[in-house]
């Protein structure tokens, strides 16, 4: 058994920022991560991070308004205000720690335009911003002496007397199952992209933390709000950054028209993501697409700019689609990218389960609402990662460990043994995972309707039954990835169920949740969040009003 004050699950940007803050505030901190820290999905972030810097004539209130409008008024305005107010300092801190942001002509931090925002406020490092941020934070975390349990897998949270007081984890190398006691646990385990197939997300983005926190008693909120990014590659789902449109790329249909003129005459290709994805899907559905895609054209930006600011997508286009961006447009389509919903927290990261915090993509502080603005997620990870770390360190100062022992791991040990004992009659994880991903991508995508969502829910429940008999052929202890992927699938099925349930519950269209059978937004009845909690009788659905401070809901046009 191991003891720490603050235990963080996840070494992406949220986990690293939380670890640094808690470490600097005097706590004994540990991080558990199933992959090497810099292989976390944050590393793949391309386009940039938003902040309104006053010395550029920008104002956090403008950023907050764009974020709230982008959220289709589902974001809680108190939380959005905090994020936008603290953004500038967070970006400058990262610069001082050593992130080499791109510069403008005068040598100051440079910005690029991003979707749904009326001014350029996205700071970036070419098109690999996440990598630059994550590597620098990793160095800082090592410097303050945080212990990293690298390639350890979270199995469950330990809850005693209604309080989260540690975690059960498996060392992947040896298969050993251990208890880590903690006075506070911060879940920073990232998104669930792979519940959908395909997705822009790494294969490791399987919603483990959301599933585990949900099972432990925390509520998941806004799970119906799944972001489809406007520019992903057909088949593989690999992301082509919004930075391309930020730099001026066009979207074209089969007739060569810049079709966004019809849907968002003011913002064109830089309208909010939900708006652009819907527009593309409409073009495709009405026969103006090409093989289920529309085209993204960057040629007019010129070779120098493309090589300097979009170098990674130049390579991606060549390697994954055999397209030379310098000489031809690339076919793209809307694809699953981000989960706006997650574990409900307050603005200090505290969940409804005492002792448990959450930050980053697995959390829902409620800053993204129905649709996240591009480049607001990296910001969310840093601001609320730091706030969670600070609050947890402070909270644990006067707290002692609960009297738990190694026995706390027995449930997980027997669950895993049981999985390994299944006979060959069941499916292997891969088949169930693929069927789930495809059904979610068909019925819970850009356009939804009652019948499709109900079908998806019943299919997910059928897959859950098949999962009970899942077959794990590899019985070994060392690096049993077969077992790990099977454990992940268990969490993914729970996440999929909460997404379908919440989507069926919301009887209107808002943000990323667009129903062809209920196309209008209904502020009178649905200006509220949908929460799902796990109970002995199954998932329980609840509602919570949206926090409105300064910005009354308006008709949303771009
Ligand atoms: C391709 C791509 C590009 C993006 N570009 C941008 C962008 O330009 N700007 C922007 O704002 N946002 C962008 N996003 C979104 C943003 O990158 C993510 O939302 C954000 O990085 C998530 O950070 P995180 O710290 O919450 O999680 P992650 O970085 O995903 O980290 C999750 C961590 O949890 C650990 N973990 C998970 N489950 C377990 C388990 N069971 N046991 C142990 N450890 C576990 C993992 O090992 C990992 O360390 C992009 C996303 C993608 C996929």
Coordinates of C-alpha atoms and ligand atoms in Angstrom, one line a residue:
X1 CA 0.0 0.0 0.0
X2 CA 1.2 3.6 -0.8
X3 CA 0.2 6.8 0.9
X4 CA 0.0 10.3 -0.6
X5 CA -1.8 13.6 0.3
X6 CA -3.1 14.2 -3.2
X7 CA -3.4 11.4 -5.8
X8 CA -4.0 12.5 -9.4
X9 CA -5.3 10.2 -12.1
X10 CA -3.9 11.2 -15.4
X11 CA -0.8 12.9 -16.7
X12 CA -2.3 15.0 -19.5
X13 CA -2.4 18.8 -19.2
X14 CA -5.1 18.8 -16.5
X15 CA -3.3 16.2 -14.3
X16 CA 0.1 17.9 -14.8
X17 CA -1.1 21.3 -14.0
X18 CA -3.0 20.0 -10.9
X19 CA 0.2 18.1 -9.8
X20 CA 2.3 21.2 -10.1
X21 CA -0.1 23.4 -8.2
X22 CA -0.6 20.9 -5.4
X23 CA 3.2 20.3 -5.2
X24 CA 3.9 24.0 -5.0
X25 CA 1.4 24.3 -2.2
X26 CA 3.3 21.8 -0.1
X27 CA 1.3 18.6 -0.6
X28 CA 2.9 15.2 -1.1
X29 CA 1.6 14.5 -4.7
X30 CA 1.5 11.4 -6.9
X31 CA 0.2 10.9 -10.4
X32 CA -1.0 7.6 -11.9
X33 CA -1.1 7.3 -15.7
X34 CA -1.7 4.3 -17.9
X35 CA 0.8 5.6 -20.5
X36 CA 4.0 7.6 -20.3
X37 CA 3.0 11.2 -19.4
X38 CA 3.9 12.8 -22.7
X39 CA 1.9 10.2 -24.6
X40 CA -1.3 11.5 -23.1
X41 CA -3.8 12.8 -25.6
X42 CA -3.0 16.4 -24.7
X43 CA 0.1 15.9 -26.7
X44 CA -1.9 15.7 -29.9
X45 CA -3.6 19.1 -29.5
X46 CA -2.8 21.1 -32.5
X47 CA -4.4 24.5 -32.9
X48 CA -3.8 26.5 -29.7
X49 CA -5.1 28.0 -26.5
X50 CA -7.3 31.0 -26.0
X51 CA -6.8 34.0 -23.8
X52 CA -7.9 37.6 -23.9
X53 CA -4.8 39.7 -23.1
X54 CA -5.6 43.3 -22.1
X55 CA -2.4 44.7 -23.6
X56 CA -3.8 43.6 -27.0
X57 CA -7.0 45.6 -26.4
X58 CA -8.8 42.4 -25.7
X59 CA -11.1 41.9 -22.7
X60 CA -12.0 38.8 -20.8
X61 CA -15.7 39.7 -21.0
X62 CA -15.5 39.5 -24.8
X63 CA -14.0 36.1 -24.5
X64 CA -16.6 35.1 -22.0
X65 CA -19.4 36.3 -24.3
X66 CA -18.0 34.3 -27.3
X67 CA -17.7 31.2 -25.1
X68 CA -21.3 31.5 -23.7
X69 CA -22.8 32.1 -27.2
X70 CA -20.7 29.2 -28.4
X71 CA -22.1 27.0 -25.7
X72 CA -25.6 27.8 -26.9
X73 CA -26.2 29.3 -23.5
X74 CA -25.7 26.0 -21.6
X75 CA -22.4 27.0 -20.1
X76 CA -22.6 28.2 -16.5
X77 CA -21.7 31.9 -16.7
X78 CA -19.9 32.1 -13.3
X79 CA -17.5 29.3 -14.3
X80 CA -17.0 30.7 -17.8
X81 CA -16.1 34.1 -16.2
X82 CA -13.5 32.6 -14.0
X83 CA -11.9 30.7 -16.9
X84 CA -11.7 33.8 -19.1
X85 CA -10.5 36.0 -16.3
X86 CA -7.6 33.7 -15.4
X87 CA -6.7 32.8 -19.0
X88 CA -4.1 35.5 -19.6
X89 CA -2.1 34.8 -16.5
X90 CA -2.2 31.0 -17.2
X91 CA -0.8 31.5 -20.8
X92 CA 1.9 33.9 -19.5
X93 CA 2.9 31.4 -16.8
X94 CA 3.4 28.7 -19.4
X95 CA 5.5 31.1 -21.5
X96 CA 7.7 31.9 -18.5
X97 CA 8.1 28.2 -17.8
X98 CA 9.5 27.8 -21.2
X99 CA 6.8 27.2 -23.9
X100 CA 8.1 28.8 -27.1
X101 CA 4.9 30.3 -28.5
X102 CA 4.9 31.6 -32.1
X103 CA 5.6 35.3 -32.3
X104 CA 4.0 38.2 -34.3
X105 CA 6.0 40.6 -36.5
X106 CA 6.9 42.7 -33.5
X107 CA 8.2 39.8 -31.5
X108 CA 5.3 39.6 -29.1
X109 CA 3.2 36.5 -28.5
X110 CA 1.4 35.8 -31.8
X111 CA -2.3 35.0 -32.2
X112 CA -4.4 33.3 -34.8
X113 CA -8.1 33.4 -35.4
X114 CA -10.3 30.5 -34.2
X115 CA -13.9 29.5 -34.6
X116 CA -16.8 31.3 -32.9
X117 CA -14.6 34.3 -31.8
X118 CA -14.8 37.8 -33.0
X119 CA -11.1 38.5 -32.6
X120 CA -7.8 36.7 -32.8
X121 CA -6.9 35.4 -29.3
X122 CA -5.6 31.9 -29.9
X123 CA -1.9 31.5 -28.8
X124 CA -0.1 28.7 -30.5
X125 CA 3.1 26.8 -31.2
X126 CA 2.8 26.0 -34.9
X127 CA 0.2 23.1 -35.1
X128 CA 1.6 21.1 -32.1
X129 CA 0.6 23.4 -29.2
X130 CA -0.4 20.5 -26.9
X131 CA 3.0 18.8 -27.3
X132 CA 4.8 22.1 -26.4
X133 CA 2.7 22.7 -23.3
X134 CA 2.8 19.1 -22.1
X135 CA 6.6 18.6 -22.3
X136 CA 7.2 21.9 -20.4
X137 CA 4.7 21.0 -17.7
X138 CA 6.3 17.5 -17.4
X139 CA 9.7 19.1 -16.7
X140 CA 8.1 21.4 -14.0
X141 CA 6.3 18.5 -12.3
X142 CA 9.6 16.5 -12.1
X143 CA 11.3 19.5 -10.6
X144 CA 8.8 19.7 -7.6
X145 CA 9.3 16.0 -6.9
X146 CA 6.0 14.6 -7.8
X147 CA 5.9 10.8 -7.8
X148 CA 4.7 9.4 -11.1
X149 CA 3.3 5.9 -11.3
X150 CA 3.9 5.5 -15.0
X151 CA 2.0 2.7 -16.8
X152 CA -0.3 2.0 -13.9
X153 CA -4.0 1.5 -14.5
X154 CA -6.8 2.9 -12.3
X155 CA -9.3 0.2 -11.5
X156 CA -11.6 1.8 -9.0
X157 CA -12.0 4.6 -6.4
X158 CA -12.1 3.7 -2.7
X159 CA -15.1 5.3 -0.9
X160 CA -15.4 5.0 2.9
X161 CA -18.1 6.7 5.0
X162 CA -19.2 8.6 1.9
X163 CA -15.8 10.0 1.2
X164 CA -13.2 9.2 -1.6
X165 CA -10.0 8.2 0.2
X166 CA -7.9 6.4 -2.4
X167 CA -7.8 4.2 -5.4
X168 CA -7.1 0.7 -6.5
X169 CA -4.6 0.5 -9.3
X170 CA -2.8 -2.2 -11.4
X171 CA 0.9 -2.0 -12.3
X172 CA 0.7 -2.9 -16.0
X173 CA 4.2 -4.3 -16.1
X174 CA 3.6 -6.9 -13.4
X175 CA -0.2 -7.2 -13.2
X176 CA 0.1 -6.4 -9.4
X177 CA -3.0 -4.8 -7.9
X178 CA -2.3 -2.2 -5.2
X179 CA -4.1 0.3 -3.0
X180 CA -3.0 3.9 -2.9
X181 CA -4.4 5.8 0.0
X182 CA -5.0 9.6 -0.5
X183 CA -6.6 12.4 1.3
X184 CA -7.9 13.8 -2.0
X185 CA -8.1 12.2 -5.4
X186 CA -8.2 14.4 -8.6
X187 CA -9.6 12.7 -11.6
X188 CA -7.8 14.0 -14.7
X189 CA -8.2 11.0 -17.0
X190 CA -9.3 12.8 -20.2
X191 CA -12.0 12.2 -22.7
X192 CA -14.0 9.3 -24.1
X193 CA -13.6 9.8 -27.9
X194 CA -13.3 6.1 -28.6
X195 CA -16.8 5.4 -27.5
X196 CA -17.4 6.5 -31.0
X197 CA -15.8 5.0 -34.1
X198 CA -14.0 6.7 -35.8
X199 CA -12.8 9.6 -33.6
X200 CA -10.0 12.2 -33.6
X201 CA -9.0 10.9 -30.2
X202 CA -6.1 8.6 -29.3
X203 CA -7.0 4.9 -28.8
X204 CA -6.4 5.4 -25.0
X205 CA -9.3 8.0 -24.7
X206 CA -11.8 5.5 -23.4
X207 CA -13.6 7.4 -20.6
X208 CA -12.2 5.4 -17.8
X209 CA -12.3 8.2 -15.2
X210 CA -15.9 9.2 -16.1
X211 CA -17.0 5.6 -15.8
X212 CA -15.1 5.0 -12.6
X213 CA -16.3 8.2 -10.9
X214 CA -19.9 7.5 -12.0
X215 CA -19.7 4.0 -10.5
X216 CA -18.3 5.5 -7.3
X217 CA -21.3 7.9 -6.9
X218 CA -20.4 11.1 -8.8
X219 CA -22.9 12.6 -11.3
X220 CA -22.1 13.0 -15.0
X221 CA -23.6 16.1 -16.5
X222 CA -24.4 17.2 -20.2
X223 CA -23.3 13.9 -21.5
X224 CA -25.5 14.4 -24.6
X225 CA -23.2 17.2 -25.8
X226 CA -20.7 15.4 -28.0
X227 CA -18.6 17.6 -30.3
X228 CA -18.2 16.7 -34.0
X229 CA -15.2 18.6 -35.4
X230 CA -15.8 20.0 -38.9
X231 CA -12.5 18.8 -40.4
X232 CA -11.5 15.1 -39.9
X233 CA -10.3 12.6 -42.4
X234 CA -12.7 10.1 -43.8
X235 CA -12.1 6.6 -42.5
X236 CA -9.3 7.2 -40.0
X237 CA -11.0 10.2 -38.4
X238 CA -7.6 11.9 -37.9
X239 CA -7.9 15.6 -37.1
X240 CA -7.1 18.5 -39.4
X241 CA -6.8 21.5 -37.1
X242 CA -9.2 24.4 -37.0
X243 CA -6.0 26.4 -37.2
X244 CA -6.2 25.8 -41.0
X245 CA -9.4 27.7 -41.3
X246 CA -8.1 30.1 -38.7
X247 CA -5.3 30.9 -41.1
X248 CA -7.8 31.4 -43.9
X249 CA -8.6 27.9 -45.5
X250 CA -11.8 27.5 -47.4
X251 CA -14.5 24.9 -47.2
X252 CA -15.9 23.9 -50.7
X253 CA -18.7 21.7 -51.9
X254 CA -18.8 19.5 -55.0
X255 CA -19.7 22.6 -57.1
X256 CA -16.7 24.4 -55.8
X257 CA -18.8 26.9 -53.7
X258 CA -17.8 28.3 -50.4
X259 CA -21.1 27.0 -49.0
X260 CA -20.7 28.6 -45.5
X261 CA -22.0 31.8 -47.2
X262 CA -25.5 30.2 -46.9
X263 CA -25.2 29.2 -43.2
X264 CA -23.0 31.8 -41.5
X265 CA -22.5 34.8 -43.8
X266 CA -20.5 36.8 -41.2
X267 CA -18.2 34.3 -39.7
X268 CA -18.1 31.9 -42.7
X269 CA -15.7 29.0 -42.1
X270 CA -15.0 30.3 -38.6
X271 CA -18.5 29.9 -37.2
X272 CA -18.8 27.7 -34.1
X273 CA -18.0 24.0 -34.6
X274 CA -21.5 22.7 -34.3
X275 CA -22.7 25.2 -36.9
X276 CA -20.0 24.3 -39.4
X277 CA -20.4 20.6 -38.9
X278 CA -24.2 20.8 -39.4
X279 CA -23.6 22.9 -42.5
X280 CA -21.2 20.3 -44.0
X281 CA -23.6 17.5 -43.1
X282 CA -26.5 19.3 -44.8
X283 CA -24.4 19.8 -48.0
X284 CA -23.5 16.1 -48.0
X285 CA -27.1 15.0 -47.3
X286 CA -28.5 17.2 -50.0
X287 CA -26.1 15.8 -52.6
X288 CA -23.5 18.5 -52.8
X289 CA -20.7 16.4 -51.2
X290 CA -18.1 14.1 -52.7
X291 CA -18.1 10.6 -51.4
X292 CA -19.5 11.7 -48.0
X293 CA -17.1 14.6 -47.7
X294 CA -16.6 18.2 -48.5
X295 CA -13.2 19.8 -49.4
X296 CA -10.8 21.9 -47.3
X297 CA -8.6 24.1 -49.4
X298 CA -5.4 25.7 -48.1
X299 CA -3.6 26.3 -51.4
X300 CA -4.1 30.0 -51.5
X301 CA -2.3 30.4 -48.1
X302 CA 1.0 29.8 -49.8
X303 CA 3.8 27.3 -49.2
X304 CA 5.7 29.5 -46.7
X305 CA 2.8 29.9 -44.3
X306 CA 1.7 26.3 -44.6
X307 CA 5.2 25.0 -43.8
X308 CA 5.7 27.5 -40.9
X309 CA 2.3 27.2 -39.2
X310 CA 0.6 24.1 -40.5
X311 CA 3.5 21.7 -40.8
X312 CA 1.9 18.8 -39.0
X313 CA -1.2 18.7 -41.1
X314 CA 0.9 18.9 -44.2
X315 CA 2.4 15.6 -43.1
X316 CA -0.9 14.1 -41.9
X317 CA -2.6 14.8 -45.2
X318 CA 0.3 13.2 -47.0
X319 CA 0.6 10.1 -44.7
X320 CA -3.1 9.4 -44.0
X321 CA -4.8 10.6 -47.2
X322 CA -2.1 10.7 -49.8
X323 CA -2.9 14.4 -50.5
X324 CA -0.4 17.2 -51.0
X325 CA -2.0 20.2 -49.4
X326 CA 0.2 22.5 -51.3
X327 CA -1.3 21.5 -54.6
X328 CA -4.8 20.0 -54.0
X329 CA -7.7 20.3 -51.6
X330 CA -8.3 17.6 -49.1
X331 CA -11.6 15.7 -48.5
X332 CA -12.9 16.1 -44.9
X333 CA -16.1 15.4 -42.9
X334 CA -17.5 16.1 -39.5
X335 CA -16.1 13.6 -36.9
X336 CA -16.3 12.9 -33.2
X337 CA -13.8 15.0 -31.4
X338 CA -14.7 16.0 -27.8
X339 CA -17.0 15.3 -24.9
X340 CA -18.4 18.6 -23.5
X341 CA -20.1 16.7 -20.6
X342 CA -18.3 14.9 -17.8
X343 CA -18.1 14.6 -14.0
X344 CA -19.9 17.5 -12.5
X345 CA -17.7 19.8 -10.5
X346 CA -17.7 23.3 -8.9
X347 CA -15.2 25.9 -9.9
X348 CA -12.6 24.5 -7.6
X349 CA -12.9 21.1 -9.1
X350 CA -14.9 19.5 -6.3
X351 CA -17.3 16.8 -7.4
X352 CA -20.5 15.8 -5.5
X353 CA -18.5 13.0 -3.9
X354 CA -16.4 14.5 -1.0
X355 CA -12.7 13.9 -1.4
X356 CA -13.0 13.5 -5.2
X357 CA -12.0 16.3 -7.6
X358 CA -12.1 16.3 -11.4
X359 CA -10.4 18.5 -14.0
X360 CA -9.8 18.5 -17.8
X361 CA -11.9 16.7 -20.4
X362 CA -13.3 14.1 -17.9
X363 CA -14.8 17.0 -15.8
X364 CA -17.6 19.3 -16.5
X365 CA -17.2 22.6 -14.6
X366 CA -19.7 23.8 -17.2
X367 CA -17.6 26.1 -19.3
X368 CA -18.3 24.5 -22.7
X369 CA -22.1 23.9 -22.4
X370 CA -23.6 22.6 -25.6
X371 CA -20.6 23.4 -27.8
X372 CA -16.9 24.1 -26.9
X373 CA -15.0 26.8 -28.8
X374 CA -11.8 25.5 -30.4
X375 CA -8.8 26.3 -28.1
X376 CA -10.9 26.6 -25.0
X377 CA -10.2 23.0 -23.9
X378 CA -6.4 23.5 -23.3
X379 CA -7.4 26.6 -21.4
X380 CA -9.9 24.6 -19.3
X381 CA -7.3 21.9 -18.5
X382 CA -4.8 24.5 -17.2
X383 CA -7.1 26.9 -15.3
X384 CA -9.2 24.2 -13.6
X385 CA -6.3 21.8 -13.2
X386 CA -4.5 24.4 -11.2
X387 CA -7.6 25.4 -9.2
X388 CA -8.2 21.7 -8.3
X389 CA -4.6 21.2 -7.3
X390 CA -4.5 24.3 -5.1
X391 CA -7.8 23.5 -3.4
X392 CA -7.0 19.8 -2.8
X393 CA -3.6 20.7 -1.3
X394 CA -5.2 23.2 1.0
X395 CA -8.0 20.8 2.0
X396 CA -5.6 17.9 2.8
X397 CA -3.4 20.1 5.1
X398 CA -5.6 19.4 8.1
X399 CA -6.8 16.0 7.1
X400 CA -5.6 12.5 8.0
X401 CA -5.8 9.2 6.0
X402 CA -8.8 6.9 6.5
X403 CA -8.1 3.6 8.0
X404 CA -8.2 1.4 4.9
X405 CA -6.0 -1.6 4.2
X406 CA -5.0 -3.7 1.2
X407 CA -8.3 -5.4 1.6
X408 CA -9.9 -2.5 -0.4
X409 CA -8.4 -4.2 -3.5
X410 CA -10.2 -7.5 -3.1
X411 CA -13.3 -6.5 -5.1
X412 CA -11.1 -5.6 -8.1
X413 CA -9.0 -8.7 -7.7
X414 CA -12.0 -11.0 -7.8
X415 CA -13.6 -9.0 -10.7
X416 CA -10.5 -9.5 -12.8
X417 CA -10.1 -13.1 -11.9
X418 CA -13.7 -13.6 -12.9
X419 CA -13.1 -11.9 -16.3
X420 CA -10.1 -14.2 -16.9
X421 CA -12.2 -17.2 -16.0
X422 CA -14.8 -16.6 -18.7
X423 CA -14.8 -19.4 -21.3
X424 CA -14.4 -19.0 -25.1
X425 CA -18.1 -18.6 -25.8
X426 CA -18.1 -14.8 -25.3
X427 CA -16.9 -12.1 -27.8
X428 CA -13.5 -10.6 -27.5
X429 CA -13.4 -6.9 -26.5
X430 CA -12.6 -5.7 -30.0
X431 CA -15.9 -6.8 -31.6
X432 CA -18.1 -5.2 -28.9
X433 CA -16.1 -2.0 -29.0
X434 CA -16.4 -1.7 -32.7
X435 CA -20.1 -2.4 -32.8
X436 CA -20.7 0.2 -30.0
X437 CA -18.5 2.8 -31.7
X438 CA -20.3 2.4 -35.0
X439 CA -23.8 2.6 -33.6
X440 CA -22.9 5.7 -31.5
X441 CA -21.4 7.3 -34.6
X442 CA -24.5 6.6 -36.6
X443 CA -27.2 7.6 -34.2
X444 CA -25.6 10.1 -31.8
X445 CA -23.8 12.2 -34.4
X446 CA -24.4 15.6 -35.9
X447 CA -28.2 15.0 -36.5
X448 CA -30.2 12.9 -34.2
X449 CA -33.8 11.7 -33.7
X450 CA -35.9 9.8 -31.2
X451 CA -36.0 6.5 -33.0
X452 CA -32.3 6.5 -33.7
X453 CA -31.3 7.4 -30.2
X454 CA -33.6 4.7 -28.7
X455 CA -32.1 2.2 -31.1
X456 CA -28.6 3.2 -30.0
X457 CA -29.6 2.9 -26.3
X458 CA -31.0 -0.6 -26.7
X459 CA -28.0 -1.7 -28.7
X460 CA -25.6 -0.4 -26.0
X461 CA -27.6 -2.4 -23.4
X462 CA -27.4 -5.5 -25.6
X463 CA -23.7 -5.0 -25.9
X464 CA -23.5 -4.6 -22.1
X465 CA -25.1 -8.1 -21.8
X466 CA -22.5 -9.5 -24.2
X467 CA -19.8 -7.8 -22.2
X468 CA -20.8 -9.8 -19.2
X469 CA -19.5 -12.9 -21.0
X470 CA -16.5 -11.2 -22.7
X471 CA -13.6 -13.6 -23.4
X472 CA -10.0 -12.6 -22.4
X473 CA -7.7 -15.1 -24.1
X474 CA -4.4 -13.7 -22.6
X475 CA -4.2 -15.0 -19.0
X476 CA -0.8 -13.6 -18.4
X477 CA 0.3 -11.1 -15.7
X478 CA 3.0 -9.1 -17.7
X479 CA 1.7 -6.3 -19.9
X480 CA -1.7 -7.9 -20.4
X481 CA -3.0 -5.4 -22.8
X482 CA -5.9 -7.7 -23.7
X483 CA -7.1 -7.5 -20.2
X484 CA -6.6 -3.7 -20.1
X485 CA -8.6 -3.1 -23.2
X486 CA -11.3 -5.3 -21.8
X487 CA -11.4 -3.3 -18.6
X488 CA -11.6 -0.1 -20.7
X489 CA -14.5 -1.4 -22.6
X490 CA -16.5 -1.9 -19.4
X491 CA -16.1 1.8 -18.7
X492 CA -16.9 2.8 -22.3
X493 CA -20.2 0.9 -22.3
X494 CA -21.3 2.9 -19.1
X495 CA -20.3 6.1 -20.8
X496 CA -22.2 5.3 -24.0
X497 CA -25.3 4.5 -21.9
X498 CA -25.2 7.9 -20.2
X499 CA -24.8 9.7 -23.5
X500 CA -27.8 8.0 -25.1
X501 CA -30.0 8.4 -22.0
X502 CA -29.2 12.1 -21.7
X503 CA -29.7 12.7 -25.4
X504 CA -33.1 11.1 -25.3
X505 CA -34.0 13.2 -22.3
X506 CA -33.3 16.5 -24.0
X507 CA -36.4 17.4 -25.9
X508 CA -35.0 20.3 -28.0
X509 CA -32.0 21.2 -30.2
X510 CA -29.2 23.0 -28.5
X511 CA -25.5 23.2 -29.4
X512 CA -24.1 19.9 -30.6
X513 CA -27.4 18.1 -29.7
X514 CA -29.5 18.7 -32.9
X515 CA -32.7 16.7 -33.3
X516 CA -34.3 16.6 -36.7
X517 CA -37.6 15.8 -34.9
X518 CA -37.3 18.8 -32.5
X519 CA -35.2 21.4 -34.4
X520 CA -35.8 24.4 -32.1
X521 CA -34.1 25.5 -29.0
X522 CA -36.5 25.7 -26.1
X523 CA -35.2 28.1 -23.4
X524 CA -38.4 28.0 -21.4
X525 CA -38.1 24.3 -20.6
X526 CA -34.5 23.3 -21.4
X527 CA -32.2 26.0 -20.2
X528 CA -30.9 23.4 -17.8
X529 CA -28.3 20.6 -17.4
X530 CA -29.1 16.9 -17.5
X531 CA -27.4 14.8 -14.8
X532 CA -27.1 11.1 -14.6
X533 CA -26.2 9.2 -11.4
X534 CA -25.7 5.5 -11.0
X535 CA -28.0 3.8 -8.4
X536 CA -28.8 0.2 -7.5
X537 CA -31.9 0.5 -9.7
X538 CA -29.8 1.7 -12.7
X539 CA -29.1 5.2 -14.0
X540 CA -31.1 8.0 -12.5
X541 CA -31.7 11.2 -14.5
X542 CA -32.0 14.7 -12.9
X543 CA -32.0 18.3 -14.0
X544 CA -30.1 21.4 -12.8
X545 CA -30.7 25.1 -13.9
X546 CA -28.0 26.9 -15.9
X547 CA -26.2 29.7 -14.0
X548 CA -26.9 32.9 -15.8
X549 CA -25.1 36.1 -14.6
X550 CA -24.6 38.8 -17.2
X551 CA -25.6 37.4 -20.6
X552 CA -29.2 36.7 -21.3
X553 CA -29.8 34.0 -24.0
X554 CA -30.2 35.4 -27.5
X555 CA -30.9 33.9 -31.0
X556 CA -27.6 32.5 -32.1
X557 CA -26.4 33.5 -35.6
X558 CA -22.8 33.8 -37.0
Ligands
LIG1 C1 -6.3 15.6 -32.0 C2 -6.7 16.6 -31.0 C3 -6.4 17.9 -31.1 C4 -6.8 18.8 -30.2 N1 -6.5 20.1 -30.3 C5 -6.9 21.0 -29.4 C6 -6.4 22.4 -29.5 O1 -5.7 22.8 -30.3 N2 -6.9 23.2 -28.5 C7 -7.7 22.8 -27.5 O2 -8.0 23.7 -26.6 N3 -8.1 21.5 -27.4 C8 -7.7 20.6 -28.3 N4 -8.1 19.3 -28.2 C9 -8.8 18.9 -27.0 C10 -7.7 18.8 -25.8 O3 -6.5 18.4 -26.3 C11 -8.2 17.8 -24.8 O4 -9.5 18.0 -24.4 C12 -7.2 17.9 -23.5 O5 -5.9 17.9 -23.9 C13 -7.5 16.9 -22.5 O6 -6.6 16.9 -21.5 P1 -6.7 16.1 -20.2 O7 -5.5 16.4 -19.3 O8 -8.0 16.3 -19.6 O9 -6.6 14.6 -20.7 P2 -5.5 13.7 -21.5 O10 -4.5 14.6 -22.1 O11 -6.3 12.9 -22.5 O12 -4.9 12.8 -20.4 C14 -5.5 11.8 -19.8 C15 -4.6 11.1 -18.8 O13 -5.3 10.1 -18.1 C16 -4.6 8.9 -18.0 N5 -5.6 7.8 -17.8 C17 -6.8 7.6 -18.4 N6 -7.4 6.5 -17.9 C18 -6.6 6.0 -17.0 C19 -6.6 4.8 -16.2 N7 -7.7 3.9 -16.2 N8 -5.6 4.6 -15.4 C20 -4.5 5.4 -15.3 N9 -4.4 6.5 -16.1 C21 -5.5 6.8 -16.9 C22 -3.9 8.8 -19.3 O14 -2.8 8.0 -19.2 C23 -3.5 10.3 -19.5 O15 -2.3 10.5 -18.9 C24 -7.6 18.4 -29.1 C25 -7.9 17.0 -29.0 C26 -7.5 16.1 -29.9 C27 -7.9 14.7 -29.8

